[in-house]
Coordinates of C-alpha atoms in Angstrom, one line a residue:
M1 CA -39.5 -43.4 -259.9
R2 CA -37.5 -40.1 -259.6
L3 CA -33.7 -40.2 -259.8
D4 CA -32.1 -38.3 -257.0
A5 CA -28.4 -37.4 -257.3
A6 CA -27.7 -38.0 -253.7
H7 CA -29.8 -41.1 -253.1
G8 CA -30.3 -42.9 -256.4
W9 CA -34.0 -43.7 -257.1
V10 CA -36.7 -43.1 -254.6
D11 CA -40.2 -44.5 -254.5
D12 CA -42.3 -41.3 -254.9
V13 CA -44.0 -42.2 -258.2
T14 CA -47.8 -41.5 -258.3
S15 CA -50.4 -43.2 -260.4
E16 CA -50.7 -40.0 -262.5
H17 CA -46.9 -39.9 -263.1
L18 CA -46.9 -43.6 -264.1
S19 CA -49.9 -43.2 -266.5
A20 CA -48.2 -40.2 -268.1
L21 CA -44.9 -42.1 -268.5
L22 CA -46.6 -45.1 -270.0
G23 CA -48.5 -42.8 -272.3
E24 CA -45.3 -41.3 -273.6
H25 CA -44.2 -44.8 -274.6
G26 CA -47.5 -45.6 -276.4
V27 CA -49.2 -47.6 -273.6
D28 CA -52.6 -46.5 -272.5
V29 CA -53.5 -48.4 -269.3
N30 CA -57.2 -47.6 -269.8
T31 CA -57.3 -49.8 -272.9
L32 CA -55.8 -52.9 -271.2
P33 CA -58.0 -55.7 -270.0
R34 CA -59.0 -54.8 -266.5
A35 CA -57.2 -56.9 -263.8
R36 CA -59.6 -58.3 -261.2
S37 CA -59.4 -57.1 -257.6
R38 CA -58.4 -59.5 -254.9
R39 CA -62.0 -59.7 -253.7
E40 CA -63.1 -60.7 -257.2
V41 CA -60.3 -63.2 -257.5
E42 CA -61.2 -64.7 -254.2
T43 CA -64.6 -65.8 -255.5
G44 CA -62.8 -67.7 -258.3
S45 CA -60.5 -70.7 -257.7
R46 CA -57.1 -69.1 -257.7
S47 CA -56.3 -67.3 -254.4
Y48 CA -57.8 -69.3 -251.5
Q49 CA -57.2 -72.5 -249.6
I50 CA -59.9 -74.8 -248.3
V51 CA -59.2 -76.7 -245.1
P52 CA -61.2 -79.8 -244.5
L53 CA -62.9 -79.9 -241.1
R54 CA -65.0 -82.6 -239.5
D55 CA -68.3 -80.7 -240.0
G56 CA -67.6 -78.8 -243.2
W57 CA -64.8 -76.7 -244.7
L58 CA -62.8 -73.6 -243.7
R59 CA -62.1 -71.4 -246.8
I60 CA -59.2 -69.0 -246.3
G61 CA -58.3 -66.1 -248.7
S62 CA -57.4 -62.4 -248.8
D63 CA -59.6 -59.4 -248.8
D64 CA -58.9 -56.2 -250.9
R65 CA -56.4 -55.1 -248.2
G66 CA -54.4 -58.3 -248.3
L67 CA -55.7 -59.4 -244.8
L68 CA -56.6 -63.0 -244.1
V69 CA -60.4 -63.8 -244.3
G70 CA -62.0 -67.1 -243.6
R71 CA -65.5 -68.6 -244.3
L72 CA -67.0 -71.5 -242.5
I73 CA -68.8 -73.7 -245.0
R74 CA -71.1 -76.1 -243.2
D75 CA -72.0 -78.5 -246.0
P76 CA -69.3 -81.1 -246.3
G77 CA -70.4 -82.0 -249.8
R78 CA -70.1 -78.4 -251.2
P79 CA -66.6 -77.0 -250.3
E80 CA -66.9 -74.2 -253.0
D81 CA -70.3 -72.9 -251.9
V82 CA -69.9 -69.7 -249.9
E83 CA -73.6 -68.7 -249.9
G84 CA -74.8 -68.5 -246.3
S85 CA -71.3 -69.2 -245.0
E86 CA -70.0 -67.5 -241.8
E87 CA -67.2 -65.0 -242.4
V88 CA -64.2 -65.1 -240.1
D89 CA -61.8 -62.1 -240.0
F90 CA -58.5 -63.4 -238.8
D91 CA -56.4 -60.3 -239.3
E92 CA -58.8 -57.5 -238.5
A93 CA -56.8 -56.5 -235.5
A94 CA -53.6 -56.4 -237.7
A95 CA -54.9 -53.6 -239.9
D96 CA -53.3 -50.8 -237.9
D97 CA -50.1 -52.2 -236.4
L98 CA -49.1 -54.0 -239.7
L99 CA -50.2 -51.3 -242.1
G100 CA -48.2 -51.7 -245.4
W101 CA -47.2 -55.3 -244.7
M102 CA -48.1 -58.1 -247.1
R103 CA -49.5 -61.4 -246.0
A104 CA -46.9 -64.1 -247.0
R105 CA -48.5 -67.4 -245.8
A106 CA -50.7 -69.0 -243.3
D107 CA -50.7 -72.2 -241.2
I108 CA -53.8 -73.8 -239.7
A109 CA -54.0 -76.5 -237.0
G110 CA -55.7 -79.8 -237.6
S111 CA -58.8 -78.8 -235.6
G112 CA -59.3 -75.6 -237.6
R113 CA -59.4 -73.7 -234.3
R114 CA -55.9 -72.2 -234.3
W115 CA -54.2 -70.2 -237.1
I116 CA -50.9 -68.4 -237.9
S117 CA -50.8 -65.5 -240.4
V118 CA -47.3 -64.5 -241.5
F119 CA -46.8 -60.9 -242.8
R120 CA -43.8 -59.6 -244.8
R121 CA -42.3 -56.2 -245.2
P122 CA -40.4 -56.8 -248.5
E123 CA -38.3 -53.7 -248.7
R124 CA -36.4 -54.8 -245.6
E125 CA -37.1 -58.5 -245.7
A126 CA -38.8 -58.4 -242.3
Y127 CA -41.5 -60.9 -241.1
A128 CA -44.0 -60.9 -238.3
A129 CA -46.4 -63.7 -237.3
L130 CA -49.8 -63.5 -235.7
I131 CA -51.2 -66.5 -233.8
Y132 CA -55.0 -66.7 -233.4
Q133 CA -57.4 -69.0 -231.6
A134 CA -61.1 -69.4 -232.3
G135 CA -63.4 -67.6 -229.8
T136 CA -67.1 -67.4 -229.3
D137 CA -67.2 -64.0 -231.0
G138 CA -64.5 -64.7 -233.6
P139 CA -60.8 -65.2 -233.7
V140 CA -58.8 -64.0 -230.7
R141 CA -55.1 -63.0 -231.2
Q142 CA -53.0 -65.1 -228.8
R143 CA -49.6 -63.8 -229.7
T144 CA -47.5 -61.7 -232.0
V145 CA -44.1 -63.1 -232.9
A146 CA -41.9 -60.3 -234.2
G147 CA -38.7 -60.7 -236.1
V148 CA -39.5 -64.3 -237.1
Y149 CA -38.5 -65.8 -240.4
P150 CA -41.3 -67.2 -242.7
D151 CA -40.6 -70.7 -241.3
I152 CA -43.2 -71.0 -238.5
T153 CA -45.7 -73.8 -237.9
L154 CA -48.2 -75.0 -235.3
C155 CA -47.3 -78.2 -233.5
D156 CA -49.0 -80.6 -231.1
E157 CA -52.4 -79.0 -230.5
D158 CA -52.8 -80.6 -227.0
A159 CA -49.7 -78.8 -225.8
E160 CA -50.4 -75.7 -227.9
L161 CA -46.8 -75.5 -229.3
V162 CA -45.3 -73.4 -232.1
A163 CA -42.0 -74.0 -233.9
F164 CA -40.2 -71.2 -235.7
V165 CA -36.9 -69.9 -236.9
E166 CA -35.5 -66.6 -235.6
P167 CA -32.2 -64.7 -235.4
D168 CA -30.1 -65.5 -232.3
R169 CA -30.7 -62.8 -229.7
A170 CA -27.1 -62.6 -228.6
E171 CA -24.9 -63.6 -231.5
R172 CA -25.0 -61.8 -234.9
G173 CA -25.4 -64.0 -238.0
V174 CA -26.6 -67.0 -236.0
T175 CA -30.1 -68.4 -236.5
R176 CA -31.9 -70.9 -234.3
A177 CA -35.0 -73.1 -234.5
V178 CA -37.2 -72.7 -231.4
L179 CA -40.1 -74.7 -229.9
A180 CA -42.3 -72.7 -227.5
P181 CA -45.8 -72.8 -226.0
V182 CA -48.1 -70.4 -227.6
G183 CA -49.5 -68.9 -224.4
E184 CA -47.9 -68.6 -221.0
G185 CA -44.2 -69.6 -221.0
F186 CA -43.5 -68.5 -224.5
E187 CA -40.3 -66.7 -223.3
T188 CA -39.4 -68.8 -220.3
A189 CA -40.3 -72.4 -221.5
R190 CA -38.9 -72.2 -225.1
R191 CA -36.4 -74.9 -226.2
V192 CA -33.8 -74.5 -229.0
L193 CA -34.1 -77.4 -231.5
A194 CA -31.1 -76.4 -233.6
Q195 CA -28.7 -73.5 -234.1
S196 CA -26.7 -72.5 -237.2
S197 CA -24.0 -69.9 -238.0
N198 CA -24.4 -70.3 -241.8
G199 CA -28.1 -70.1 -242.3
G200 CA -30.0 -73.0 -243.8
L201 CA -32.3 -73.7 -240.9
G202 CA -35.9 -74.4 -242.0
L203 CA -39.1 -75.8 -240.7
R204 CA -42.0 -77.6 -242.4
A205 CA -45.2 -79.0 -241.0
C206 CA -46.0 -82.7 -241.0
S207 CA -49.5 -84.0 -241.5
V208 CA -49.2 -85.4 -238.0
R209 CA -48.5 -82.3 -236.0
R210 CA -46.6 -84.1 -233.3
F211 CA -43.7 -84.0 -235.7
V212 CA -42.0 -81.2 -237.6
K213 CA -39.4 -81.3 -240.4
L214 CA -36.2 -79.5 -239.6
S215 CA -33.4 -78.6 -242.1
H216 CA -29.8 -77.7 -241.8
G217 CA -27.1 -76.8 -244.3
V218 CA -26.9 -74.0 -246.9
R219 CA -29.8 -73.7 -249.3
T220 CA -28.8 -76.1 -252.1
L221 CA -27.2 -78.6 -249.8
R222 CA -30.0 -78.7 -247.1
L223 CA -30.7 -82.0 -245.3
W224 CA -34.0 -82.6 -243.6
D225 CA -34.6 -84.5 -240.3
L226 CA -37.7 -85.1 -238.2
V227 CA -38.3 -83.8 -234.7
D228 CA -40.8 -85.3 -232.2
V229 CA -42.0 -82.3 -230.2
R230 CA -43.5 -84.5 -227.5
A231 CA -40.1 -86.0 -226.6
P232 CA -38.7 -85.0 -223.2
R233 CA -35.7 -83.5 -225.1
P234 CA -36.8 -82.9 -228.7
A235 CA -33.8 -83.7 -231.0
P236 CA -33.4 -84.3 -234.8
I237 CA -34.3 -87.9 -236.0
T238 CA -32.3 -88.9 -239.0
V239 CA -34.5 -89.9 -241.9
P240 CA -33.3 -92.9 -244.0
G241 CA -31.3 -91.8 -247.0
V242 CA -30.7 -88.4 -245.5
P243 CA -33.2 -86.6 -247.9
N244 CA -32.5 -83.1 -249.2
D245 CA -36.1 -82.6 -250.3
A246 CA -38.7 -82.1 -247.5
D247 CA -41.5 -82.8 -250.0
L248 CA -40.5 -86.5 -250.3
F249 CA -41.4 -87.6 -246.8
D250 CA -44.2 -87.1 -244.3
V251 CA -45.6 -88.5 -241.0
A252 CA -48.9 -90.5 -241.3
L253 CA -51.1 -92.4 -239.0
L254 CA -51.5 -96.2 -239.2
D255 CA -53.7 -97.9 -236.6
G256 CA -53.4 -94.8 -234.4
E257 CA -49.6 -94.8 -234.5
A258 CA -47.2 -92.4 -236.3
V259 CA -45.3 -93.9 -239.2
L260 CA -42.9 -92.3 -241.8
A261 CA -44.1 -92.3 -245.4
Q262 CA -41.2 -91.7 -247.7
A263 CA -40.9 -91.6 -251.5
V264 CA -37.7 -93.0 -253.0
N265 CA -36.7 -92.5 -256.6
A266 CA -34.5 -94.9 -258.5
A267 CA -33.5 -96.1 -262.0
G268 CA -34.0 -99.6 -263.4
P269 CA -31.5 -101.7 -265.5
G270 CA -32.4 -99.7 -268.7
R271 CA -32.2 -96.4 -266.7
E272 CA -36.0 -96.2 -266.7
Q273 CA -37.2 -94.2 -263.7
F274 CA -39.5 -95.6 -261.0
W275 CA -40.6 -94.6 -257.5
E276 CA -41.4 -96.5 -254.3
L277 CA -43.3 -95.5 -251.2
V278 CA -41.6 -96.9 -248.2
V279 CA -43.4 -96.9 -244.8
S280 CA -41.3 -97.1 -241.6
V281 CA -42.2 -97.4 -237.9
I282 CA -41.2 -94.5 -235.6
E283 CA -40.2 -95.8 -232.2
D284 CA -38.2 -94.3 -229.3
G285 CA -37.0 -91.5 -231.4
E286 CA -35.7 -93.6 -234.2
I287 CA -36.9 -94.8 -237.6
R288 CA -37.3 -98.6 -237.3
H289 CA -38.1 -101.4 -239.8
G290 CA -40.0 -100.5 -242.9
W291 CA -41.9 -102.0 -245.9
R292 CA -42.7 -101.1 -249.5
A293 CA -46.2 -99.9 -249.8
A294 CA -46.3 -99.2 -253.6
T295 CA -44.2 -98.7 -256.6
G296 CA -44.7 -97.3 -260.1
P297 CA -43.1 -95.6 -263.2
G298 CA -41.9 -92.0 -263.1
V299 CA -40.4 -89.7 -260.5
A300 CA -42.1 -88.9 -257.1
L301 CA -42.2 -85.2 -256.4
E302 CA -44.3 -84.8 -253.3
V303 CA -45.9 -86.9 -250.5
T304 CA -48.7 -86.0 -248.1
S305 CA -50.4 -88.4 -245.8
G306 CA -53.6 -89.1 -243.9
D307 CA -55.0 -91.9 -241.7
G308 CA -53.9 -95.2 -243.2
C309 CA -53.1 -93.7 -246.6
A310 CA -50.9 -91.2 -248.5
L311 CA -51.0 -89.2 -251.7
V312 CA -47.9 -89.3 -253.9
R313 CA -47.4 -86.8 -256.7
V314 CA -45.6 -88.4 -259.6
R315 CA -44.3 -87.1 -263.0
T316 CA -43.9 -89.6 -265.8
D317 CA -41.6 -89.2 -268.8
A318 CA -42.6 -89.0 -272.5
A319 CA -42.8 -92.8 -272.8
H320 CA -45.6 -92.8 -270.3
G321 CA -47.4 -89.7 -271.5
S322 CA -45.3 -86.9 -269.9
A323 CA -47.8 -85.9 -267.3
E324 CA -48.3 -85.6 -263.5
H325 CA -50.4 -87.9 -261.5
I326 CA -51.8 -88.1 -258.0
M327 CA -51.6 -91.7 -256.5
K328 CA -53.5 -92.7 -253.4
V329 CA -51.7 -95.5 -251.6
A330 CA -52.8 -97.6 -248.6
L331 CA -50.0 -97.9 -246.1
A332 CA -50.8 -101.2 -244.3
G333 CA -49.1 -103.4 -246.9
F334 CA -48.2 -103.5 -250.6
S335 CA -50.9 -101.6 -252.6
T336 CA -51.7 -102.5 -256.2
T337 CA -53.5 -99.2 -256.5
G338 CA -50.1 -97.4 -256.1
S339 CA -49.8 -97.4 -259.9
V340 CA -53.4 -96.3 -260.6
P341 CA -53.8 -92.5 -260.7
L342 CA -56.4 -90.8 -258.7
L343 CA -56.0 -87.8 -261.0
S344 CA -53.7 -86.9 -264.0
S345 CA -52.8 -83.6 -265.7
E346 CA -50.5 -82.3 -268.4
G347 CA -49.7 -79.5 -266.0
L348 CA -48.5 -79.9 -262.5
F349 CA -50.0 -80.4 -259.0
S350 CA -49.3 -79.0 -255.6
L351 CA -50.2 -80.9 -252.4
S352 CA -49.5 -77.8 -250.3
V353 CA -53.2 -77.3 -249.5
N354 CA -53.3 -80.6 -247.7
T355 CA -51.3 -79.7 -244.6
V356 CA -54.2 -80.1 -242.1
T357 CA -56.8 -82.5 -241.0
P358 CA -55.9 -85.3 -243.5
S359 CA -58.1 -87.8 -241.7
V360 CA -61.1 -85.9 -243.2
G361 CA -60.0 -85.6 -246.8
F362 CA -57.4 -84.5 -249.2
G363 CA -56.7 -81.5 -251.5
A364 CA -54.5 -80.7 -254.4
I365 CA -54.1 -77.6 -256.6
E366 CA -53.8 -78.2 -260.4
L367 CA -51.8 -75.6 -262.4
N368 CA -52.0 -76.2 -266.1
G369 CA -50.7 -74.0 -268.9
G370 CA -52.2 -70.6 -268.1
R371 CA -55.6 -71.7 -266.9
E372 CA -56.9 -70.6 -263.5
P373 CA -55.4 -72.8 -260.8
F374 CA -58.0 -75.3 -259.7
S375 CA -58.4 -76.9 -256.3
W376 CA -59.4 -80.5 -256.2
Y377 CA -60.9 -82.1 -253.0
W378 CA -61.5 -85.7 -252.2
D379 CA -62.9 -87.5 -249.2
V380 CA -60.9 -90.2 -247.5
E381 CA -62.1 -92.8 -249.9
G382 CA -60.8 -90.8 -252.9
R383 CA -64.1 -89.6 -254.2
V384 CA -64.0 -86.1 -255.9
L385 CA -66.2 -83.6 -254.0
N386 CA -66.2 -80.9 -256.6
Q387 CA -66.4 -82.7 -259.9
D388 CA -68.9 -80.2 -261.5
A389 CA -66.7 -77.2 -260.9
A390 CA -63.7 -79.2 -262.2
T391 CA -65.5 -79.9 -265.5
D392 CA -66.3 -76.2 -266.0
A393 CA -62.7 -75.2 -265.2
H394 CA -61.2 -77.6 -267.7
L395 CA -63.3 -76.3 -270.6
A396 CA -61.6 -72.8 -270.4
G397 CA -58.3 -71.6 -271.8
S398 CA -56.6 -73.8 -274.5
T399 CA -52.8 -73.3 -274.5
R400 CA -50.1 -74.6 -276.7
R401 CA -46.8 -75.7 -275.2
T402 CA -43.4 -76.9 -276.4
I403 CA -40.1 -77.8 -274.8
E404 CA -37.2 -77.2 -277.1
R405 CA -33.5 -78.1 -276.9
V406 CA -31.1 -75.2 -277.3
T407 CA -27.3 -75.5 -277.7
S408 CA -25.1 -73.1 -275.8
D409 CA -21.7 -71.7 -277.2
D410 CA -19.8 -74.6 -275.6
G411 CA -22.0 -77.3 -277.0
Y412 CA -24.1 -77.7 -273.8
E413 CA -27.8 -78.5 -274.4
F414 CA -30.5 -77.2 -272.2
L415 CA -34.3 -77.0 -272.3
L416 CA -36.5 -74.0 -273.2
D417 CA -40.1 -74.2 -272.0
L418 CA -42.6 -72.1 -274.1
R419 CA -46.3 -71.4 -273.9
W420 CA -48.8 -69.4 -276.0
R421 CA -52.6 -69.3 -276.5
D422 CA -53.9 -71.7 -279.2
N423 CA -54.0 -69.6 -282.4
G424 CA -54.8 -72.5 -284.7
S425 CA -51.2 -72.9 -285.7
A426 CA -48.3 -75.0 -284.3
C427 CA -46.1 -71.8 -284.4
F428 CA -46.1 -68.4 -282.8
D429 CA -44.9 -65.1 -284.2
G430 CA -45.1 -62.1 -281.9
P431 CA -44.0 -60.6 -278.5
V432 CA -42.3 -63.0 -276.1
L433 CA -41.8 -62.7 -272.4
L434 CA -38.7 -64.6 -271.2
M435 CA -38.6 -65.3 -267.5
V436 CA -35.1 -66.1 -266.0
Y437 CA -33.7 -67.2 -262.7
G438 CA -31.0 -70.0 -263.0
A439 CA -29.2 -69.9 -259.6
Y440 CA -29.3 -71.5 -256.1
G441 CA -30.5 -74.8 -257.6
L442 CA -33.8 -73.2 -258.6
D443 CA -35.8 -73.0 -261.8
I444 CA -39.0 -71.2 -262.8
D445 CA -41.9 -73.5 -263.5
L446 CA -44.4 -71.8 -265.8
D447 CA -47.3 -73.9 -264.7
A448 CA -46.8 -72.6 -261.1
D449 CA -46.9 -68.9 -262.3
R450 CA -50.4 -67.7 -261.3
D451 CA -50.1 -64.7 -263.7
L452 CA -49.2 -66.8 -266.8
G453 CA -52.7 -66.7 -268.1
R454 CA -52.8 -62.9 -268.0
W455 CA -49.7 -62.7 -270.3
L456 CA -51.1 -65.3 -272.7
D457 CA -54.4 -63.6 -272.9
R458 CA -52.7 -60.3 -273.9
G459 CA -51.1 -62.0 -276.9
F460 CA -47.6 -62.9 -275.5
A461 CA -45.8 -66.2 -275.7
V462 CA -44.1 -66.9 -272.4
G463 CA -40.9 -68.9 -272.0
T464 CA -38.2 -69.9 -269.4
P465 CA -34.8 -71.4 -270.1
H466 CA -33.5 -74.1 -267.7
V467 CA -30.0 -72.7 -267.7
R468 CA -27.0 -74.0 -265.8
G469 CA -27.0 -72.9 -262.2
G470 CA -30.7 -73.8 -261.8
G471 CA -32.1 -77.3 -261.2
Q472 CA -30.5 -80.0 -259.1
G473 CA -27.3 -81.9 -259.1
A474 CA -24.9 -81.6 -262.0
R475 CA -26.7 -78.8 -263.8
H476 CA -26.8 -76.6 -260.7
L477 CA -23.0 -77.1 -260.0
A478 CA -22.2 -76.5 -263.7
G479 CA -23.4 -72.9 -263.2
C480 CA -21.8 -72.2 -259.8
R481 CA -18.8 -70.1 -258.7
A482 CA -16.2 -70.0 -261.5
N483 CA -18.9 -71.3 -263.9
R484 CA -21.5 -68.5 -263.2
D485 CA -20.8 -67.2 -266.7
R486 CA -22.3 -70.4 -268.1
S487 CA -25.8 -69.3 -266.9
L488 CA -25.4 -66.2 -269.0
A489 CA -24.1 -68.1 -272.0
D490 CA -27.2 -70.3 -271.9
L491 CA -29.5 -67.3 -271.6
R492 CA -27.8 -65.6 -274.6
A493 CA -28.3 -68.8 -276.6
A494 CA -32.0 -68.9 -275.7
I495 CA -32.4 -65.3 -276.8
S496 CA -30.7 -65.9 -280.1
W497 CA -32.8 -69.0 -280.6
L498 CA -36.1 -67.1 -280.1
R499 CA -35.0 -64.3 -282.3
S500 CA -34.0 -66.7 -285.1
G501 CA -37.4 -68.4 -285.4
D502 CA -35.7 -71.8 -285.8
G503 CA -38.1 -73.2 -283.3
A504 CA -41.9 -73.0 -282.9
V505 CA -41.7 -69.5 -281.5
R506 CA -40.2 -66.4 -283.1
A507 CA -39.8 -63.3 -281.0
E508 CA -40.8 -60.2 -282.9
S509 CA -40.1 -58.3 -279.7
L510 CA -38.5 -59.7 -276.5
C511 CA -38.9 -58.8 -272.9
V512 CA -36.5 -60.4 -270.4
L513 CA -37.8 -60.5 -266.8
G514 CA -35.7 -61.6 -263.8
A515 CA -36.1 -61.5 -260.1
S516 CA -33.5 -61.8 -257.3
A517 CA -30.6 -63.8 -258.8
G518 CA -32.5 -63.7 -262.1
G519 CA -32.3 -60.0 -261.9
F520 CA -28.5 -60.3 -262.2
L521 CA -28.9 -62.6 -265.2
A522 CA -31.4 -60.3 -266.9
A523 CA -29.1 -57.2 -266.3
T524 CA -26.0 -59.0 -267.6
A525 CA -27.9 -60.2 -270.7
L526 CA -29.0 -56.7 -271.4
N527 CA -25.4 -55.6 -271.2
T528 CA -24.0 -58.3 -273.5
C529 CA -26.7 -58.5 -276.1
P530 CA -28.6 -55.2 -276.0
D531 CA -29.7 -55.3 -279.7
E532 CA -31.8 -58.4 -279.1
I533 CA -33.7 -57.3 -276.0
D534 CA -36.4 -54.7 -276.3
V535 CA -37.4 -54.5 -272.6
C536 CA -35.6 -55.7 -269.5
V537 CA -37.5 -55.9 -266.2
I538 CA -35.5 -56.5 -263.0
V539 CA -37.4 -57.2 -259.7
N540 CA -35.4 -57.0 -256.5
G541 CA -32.3 -57.8 -258.5
F542 CA -29.1 -59.1 -257.0
V543 CA -27.2 -57.0 -259.5
D544 CA -24.1 -56.3 -257.4
P545 CA -23.0 -59.7 -255.8
L546 CA -19.4 -58.7 -255.6
T547 CA -20.1 -55.9 -253.0
S548 CA -22.3 -58.2 -250.9
L549 CA -19.7 -61.0 -251.0
L550 CA -16.9 -58.7 -250.0
R551 CA -18.9 -57.2 -247.1
G552 CA -20.3 -60.6 -246.0
D553 CA -23.1 -58.9 -244.0
T554 CA -26.2 -60.3 -245.6
K555 CA -28.5 -62.9 -244.1
T556 CA -27.9 -65.2 -247.1
I557 CA -24.1 -65.0 -247.1
A558 CA -23.5 -68.7 -246.7
S559 CA -25.8 -69.6 -249.7
D560 CA -24.4 -66.7 -251.7
Q561 CA -20.8 -67.9 -251.2
E562 CA -21.8 -71.5 -252.2
V563 CA -23.3 -70.2 -255.5
W564 CA -21.0 -67.3 -256.4
G565 CA -17.7 -68.2 -254.6
T566 CA -15.6 -66.1 -252.2
P567 CA -13.8 -63.2 -254.0
L568 CA -11.2 -62.8 -251.3

């Protein structure tokens, strides 16, 4: 980037300039291991989603332009086999009018015949959504929804409805959640589900698309309700316990009727943690009587459901093996299989691939210590459909991990998560990449980082400190407002710990990387302990919160004030 006296930096760097600049600092990009293209990656297991259909599978990924590409796989028993599959170019028509935009996410209806592709323009945080329907000669674009937020989902296929969040067209700073028909009547027949002057509105799909999850409240205090889009006047339905985590409940089918499947976490007499799956009848716009379908040790993290059953993602503590498990639970009555894992991993799972057609099968992504993310698929009986591929994937990439306790300058203890490739030793001495965030109630999970393996393969150890300001509950509040300096104090303690070599990892050189609010933390750490940091990388850093808070003109001002306070 070239520094301009009048405008600050401008994005006019060329690849030749960048190569020369890196060469001046002793880095020759031609000697680095070659990164795979998106097309190459798509043929692996890391950058596509497989949607179960009644007569096969729909595999969705990106081409080398970042546009959405699908493949229809006709053999239900071979979801990974693309040979002879039919290619479906969803976004071909978007190549010109969305040039330079990045695909952010996709949503697919249960039949596999209607899709949404969401594009993002990051430099101005703008979004646009394209809605497609299957046609005889390929997908046909039904509608472009401009100015939409990333929260958009397909609902109720029979009525061809779409729910999304958008800025209010008349009042500045106000957002609203809207339900509208995809085709004719999109402008005239739309209904406002909710409106907010302080942000916080969000939408998430349910497995049964007659329902959608709707949130309200600022980011770290969001509460989630259900909305029945078939109701004459769709309105929020209060979920028992008023959950602030949309991952902990879903709508399933039981004997053809919609029921609520909700995971509840609790502690026993000895403070041991356990979870329960509670099923409740949904009737006349209310959550009625319920029953306990299963229980087991650990903490439930995510629920997705199907026809007569649900999957529950559970993490157990060290006493039970410190792992994540996928539990398959029958909903009709209490299930003794609720404590028997369908699958277990030392890493973590995501059930986000399982948002459509759950009556046909289930899916989960396993992310484990720098290995390629792997997609598991089961039929409705819980039989693995891609066991051979899973065996091959788990033979590659051995990684060491440790979670250490570090003490901050005021005596507060926090966790430092560290990973490195197995070098035959229980310790690591070398370059360390420290990823930081620590605000808005969020942490970085290394297993969820799809680029973790690339850093480990290049000889780095990678770590992230769970500082105050991140996480949930008390730890988040301990790093908010007047306590924001505690996030920095914890990060400084983590840096000193890595430099000292008192733990399993000693940083010969240290790179601190922070994005968004983590960019603020990285920048302030560089300012307060410059002698201990060799490289600082800031991505879209929120490095001047005071000006933003004083102006109060950002889309996230309500969440920003909740985290940073109000300077006036």
